[in-house]
Tab-separated table of C-alpha atoms in Angstrom:
chain	number	residue	atom	x	y	z
M	29	ASP	CA	93.015	95.211	77.819
M	30	THR	CA	95.221	95.060	80.915
M	31	GLU	CA	97.628	97.726	79.823
M	32	VAL	CA	98.633	101.049	81.274
M	33	THR	CA	100.220	103.298	78.687
M	34	GLN	CA	102.479	106.264	79.326
M	35	THR	CA	103.769	108.983	77.038
M	36	PRO	CA	106.365	110.046	76.301
M	37	LYS	CA	108.832	107.223	76.922
M	38	HIS	CA	111.690	109.661	77.330
M	39	LEU	CA	111.704	113.374	78.124
M	40	VAL	CA	114.561	115.828	78.446
M	41	MET	CA	113.661	119.247	79.781
M	42	GLY	CA	115.385	122.329	81.076
M	43	MET	CA	114.728	123.789	84.483
M	44	THR	CA	112.574	126.562	83.023
M	45	ASN	CA	110.441	124.335	80.815
M	46	LYS	CA	106.857	123.232	81.318
M	47	LYS	CA	105.991	119.728	80.231
M	48	SER	CA	103.367	117.079	80.937
M	49	LEU	CA	103.441	113.335	81.378
M	50	LYS	CA	100.400	111.350	80.327
M	51	CYS	CA	98.969	108.048	81.487
M	52	GLU	CA	95.983	106.107	80.220
M	53	GLN	CA	94.172	102.916	81.174
M	54	HIS	CA	90.993	101.304	79.852
M	55	MET	CA	90.482	98.643	82.490
M	56	GLY	CA	87.732	100.566	84.246
M	57	HIS	CA	89.987	101.125	87.234
M	58	ARG	CA	88.943	103.927	89.542
M	59	ALA	CA	92.281	104.442	91.289
M	60	MET	CA	95.354	105.829	89.564
M	61	TYR	CA	98.804	106.544	90.939
M	62	TRP	CA	102.006	108.406	90.191
M	63	TYR	CA	105.296	107.023	91.464
M	64	LYS	CA	108.844	108.302	91.184
M	65	GLN	CA	111.680	105.807	90.897
M	66	LYS	CA	115.369	106.596	91.126
M	67	ALA	CA	117.972	104.177	89.833
M	68	LYS	CA	118.276	100.984	91.887
M	69	LYS	CA	115.567	102.159	94.303
M	70	PRO	CA	111.961	101.067	94.824
M	71	PRO	CA	109.091	103.164	93.466
M	72	GLU	CA	108.080	106.002	95.779
M	73	LEU	CA	104.439	107.014	95.872
M	74	MET	CA	103.709	110.600	94.854
M	75	PHE	CA	99.947	110.884	94.315
M	76	VAL	CA	96.817	108.762	94.455
M	77	TYR	CA	93.595	109.569	92.650
M	78	SER	CA	90.439	107.785	93.660
M	79	TYR	CA	87.313	108.290	91.551
M	80	GLU	CA	89.056	111.207	89.825
M	81	LYS	CA	89.727	113.032	93.087
M	82	LEU	CA	93.138	113.473	94.655
M	83	SER	CA	93.158	111.336	97.787
M	84	ILE	CA	96.859	111.172	98.669
M	85	ASN	CA	99.649	113.672	98.109
M	86	GLU	CA	102.860	112.412	99.649
M	87	SER	CA	104.193	115.917	100.359
M	88	VAL	CA	105.280	116.318	96.759
M	89	PRO	CA	106.718	119.750	95.798
M	90	SER	CA	104.300	122.026	93.966
M	91	ARG	CA	106.456	121.937	90.822
M	92	PHE	CA	104.690	118.602	90.243
M	93	SER	CA	100.985	119.097	89.563
M	94	PRO	CA	98.753	116.081	88.954
M	95	GLU	CA	95.490	116.141	87.062
M	96	CYS	CA	92.842	113.501	86.439
M	97	PRO	CA	90.618	114.733	83.567
M	98	ASN	CA	88.523	111.542	83.563
M	99	SER	CA	88.561	108.015	84.901
M	100	SER	CA	90.906	106.778	82.161
M	101	LEU	CA	93.474	109.563	82.087
M	102	LEU	CA	96.075	110.849	84.494
M	103	ASN	CA	98.474	113.683	83.813
M	104	LEU	CA	101.487	115.005	85.668
M	105	HIS	CA	102.345	118.610	84.872
M	106	LEU	CA	105.954	119.606	85.399
M	107	HIS	CA	107.284	123.113	85.891
M	108	ALA	CA	110.583	124.542	87.113
M	109	LEU	CA	112.030	121.138	87.895
M	110	GLN	CA	115.449	120.551	89.393
M	111	PRO	CA	118.134	118.146	88.149
M	112	GLU	CA	117.461	115.921	91.164
M	113	ASP	CA	113.952	115.368	89.794
M	114	SER	CA	115.467	113.254	87.026
M	115	ALA	CA	113.999	109.781	87.459
M	116	LEU	CA	111.634	107.192	86.020
M	117	TYR	CA	108.034	108.299	86.549
M	118	LEU	CA	105.621	105.420	86.782
M	119	CYS	CA	101.871	105.464	86.496
M	120	ALA	CA	99.753	102.666	87.916
M	121	SER	CA	96.077	101.822	88.284
M	122	SER	CA	93.969	99.484	90.382
M	123	PRO	CA	90.238	98.724	90.640
M	124	THR	CA	89.905	100.868	93.756
M	125	ALA	CA	92.291	102.673	96.067
M	126	GLY	CA	91.211	101.179	99.354
M	127	GLY	CA	91.092	97.486	98.639
M	128	SER	CA	93.773	94.835	98.420
M	129	TYR	CA	94.262	94.772	94.691
M	130	GLU	CA	97.167	94.452	92.352
M	131	GLN	CA	98.378	97.694	90.869
M	132	TYR	CA	99.064	97.589	87.150
M	133	PHE	CA	102.076	99.645	86.142
M	134	GLY	CA	102.888	101.405	82.918
M	135	PRO	CA	106.367	101.313	81.372
M	136	GLY	CA	107.262	104.696	82.785
M	137	THR	CA	108.607	107.969	81.440
M	138	ARG	CA	112.349	108.445	81.782
M	139	LEU	CA	112.749	112.121	82.701
M	140	THR	CA	116.031	113.987	82.528
M	141	VAL	CA	116.197	117.554	83.825
M	142	THR	CA	119.149	119.554	82.532
T	18	GLY	CA	108.112	105.054	109.247
T	19	GLU	CA	107.495	101.377	108.822
T	20	SER	CA	108.547	99.848	105.573
T	21	VAL	CA	109.139	96.585	103.824
T	22	GLY	CA	112.714	95.513	103.392
T	23	LEU	CA	114.600	92.748	101.640
T	24	HIS	CA	117.421	90.788	103.152
T	25	LEU	CA	119.784	90.687	100.196
T	26	PRO	CA	120.357	93.351	97.555
T	27	THR	CA	121.675	90.815	95.029
T	28	LEU	CA	121.290	87.099	94.327
T	29	SER	CA	123.231	85.162	91.721
T	30	VAL	CA	122.145	81.685	90.639
T	31	GLN	CA	122.820	79.201	87.883
T	32	GLU	CA	120.195	78.431	85.278
T	33	GLY	CA	118.012	75.584	86.470
T	34	ASP	CA	118.562	76.284	90.160
T	35	ASN	CA	115.740	77.257	92.470
T	36	SER	CA	115.864	80.865	93.723
T	37	ILE	CA	114.564	82.177	97.013
T	38	ILE	CA	114.144	85.900	97.538
T	39	ASN	CA	113.292	87.091	101.023
T	40	CYS	CA	111.494	90.088	102.401
T	41	ALA	CA	110.823	91.258	105.959
T	42	TYR	CA	107.951	93.557	106.761
T	43	SER	CA	107.292	95.459	109.938
T	44	ASN	CA	103.666	96.587	109.706
T	45	SER	CA	101.483	94.038	111.454
T	46	ALA	CA	98.411	95.740	109.958
T	47	SER	CA	99.437	94.694	106.446
T	48	ASP	CA	96.899	92.294	104.981
T	49	TYR	CA	97.978	92.050	101.369
T	50	PHE	CA	101.365	91.447	99.798
T	51	ILE	CA	102.597	91.472	96.215
T	52	TRP	CA	105.778	90.461	94.449
T	53	TYR	CA	106.746	92.504	91.412
T	54	LYS	CA	109.451	91.866	88.818
T	55	GLN	CA	111.090	94.843	87.137
T	56	GLU	CA	113.278	94.401	84.104
T	57	SER	CA	115.646	97.110	83.000
T	58	GLY	CA	113.809	100.021	81.393
T	59	LYS	CA	110.360	98.657	82.215
T	60	GLY	CA	107.691	99.178	84.819
T	61	PRO	CA	107.098	96.671	87.621
T	62	GLN	CA	105.271	93.557	86.495
T	63	PHE	CA	102.968	91.619	88.810
T	64	ILE	CA	104.197	88.131	89.675
T	65	ILE	CA	102.027	86.856	92.493
T	66	ASP	CA	100.108	88.110	95.500
T	67	ILE	CA	98.971	86.715	98.818
T	68	ARG	CA	96.490	87.824	101.439
T	69	SER	CA	97.145	87.636	105.146
T	70	ASN	CA	94.673	84.778	105.651
T	71	MET	CA	96.953	82.493	103.616
T	72	ASP	CA	100.408	81.020	104.283
T	73	LYS	CA	101.291	79.902	100.797
T	74	ARG	CA	100.235	80.548	97.247
T	75	GLN	CA	101.537	78.954	94.082
T	76	GLY	CA	101.686	80.175	90.529
T	77	GLN	CA	103.492	79.004	87.471
T	78	ARG	CA	107.069	78.262	88.668
T	79	VAL	CA	106.631	80.691	91.552
T	80	THR	CA	105.532	80.238	95.148
T	81	VAL	CA	105.018	82.916	97.765
T	82	LEU	CA	105.254	82.043	101.437
T	83	LEU	CA	103.970	84.274	104.214
T	84	ASN	CA	105.003	83.853	107.830
T	85	LYS	CA	102.993	86.333	109.860
T	86	THR	CA	104.597	85.275	113.136
T	87	VAL	CA	107.975	86.643	112.110
T	88	LYS	CA	106.636	89.060	109.481
T	89	HIS	CA	108.490	87.382	106.651
T	90	LEU	CA	107.627	86.972	102.990
T	91	SER	CA	109.520	84.938	100.429
T	92	LEU	CA	109.369	84.300	96.708
T	93	GLN	CA	110.539	80.987	95.385
T	94	ILE	CA	111.281	80.608	91.683
T	95	ALA	CA	111.661	77.058	90.437
T	96	ALA	CA	114.089	76.148	87.645
T	97	THR	CA	115.323	79.711	87.305
T	98	GLN	CA	115.879	80.863	83.734
T	99	PRO	CA	117.965	83.696	82.267
T	100	GLY	CA	114.720	85.527	81.533
T	101	ASP	CA	114.085	85.680	85.265
T	102	SER	CA	116.993	88.099	85.668
T	103	ALA	CA	115.494	91.318	87.013
T	104	VAL	CA	114.945	93.309	90.180
T	105	TYR	CA	112.304	91.812	92.457
T	106	PHE	CA	110.309	93.976	94.859
T	107	CYS	CA	107.951	92.908	97.558
T	108	ALA	CA	105.202	95.326	98.479
T	109	GLU	CA	102.746	95.440	101.345
T	110	ASN	CA	99.370	97.089	101.660
T	111	PRO	CA	98.712	98.068	105.284
T	112	ALA	CA	94.961	97.869	105.765
T	113	GLY	CA	94.007	99.092	102.320
T	114	THR	CA	96.227	102.132	102.063
T	115	ALA	CA	98.788	102.639	99.333
T	116	LEU	CA	101.410	100.003	98.581
T	117	ILE	CA	104.749	100.253	100.352
T	118	PHE	CA	107.643	98.786	98.399
T	119	GLY	CA	110.676	97.035	99.796
T	120	LYS	CA	114.219	97.831	98.714
T	121	GLY	CA	114.490	95.228	95.954
T	122	THR	CA	116.710	92.245	95.171
T	123	THR	CA	118.577	92.008	91.888
T	124	LEU	CA	118.463	88.433	90.607
T	125	SER	CA	121.175	87.451	88.132
T	126	VAL	CA	120.871	84.117	86.356
T	127	SER	CA	123.883	82.722	84.546
T	128	SER	CA	123.670	79.960	81.974
């Protein structure tokens, strides 16, 4: 199984809502990532988890809160988002965080903040 | 900061032509490079990778060339097909840290 799954596929939320994005992989990978991608732009790294611990936070606003409950799951909790946070949120995984390995990407969650 | 960039934002080719997509990188510490293909509404899909100890690597219909002297990476797609239409990103991994993506080239293939 070389698949990274993400739910939901689409999410519309108001600025006062609280929602969560979910990501799952069963490849035994120990590094998981959240990226944000705006239209016609490359993915921008948000967070890196290595062995279930947060290893990189790219100065992401606190309204985005990541969580790694176990080695297969990665969540992104959203609260009090702004319309400019509307984007495609991509999850990825790789065998480890420090090595030169391919990152496997999920299909993304298309988030719209109204 | 340093980042990977692509020379052309768009490339249009005819079906059956060979396509070449270029990428310049600036971080001499980068030792691993990947090309990803992203179709509309999907996540990036791995195409091919290359490590800094290699100059060339071939896959099925694709070839990646790495010129470390001028910090240049290219992706060659042979006999381009309509299904190859997508945005192509190069990405570099400076010494085992997180991937840095280039700006992307949109490849359009007409039949």
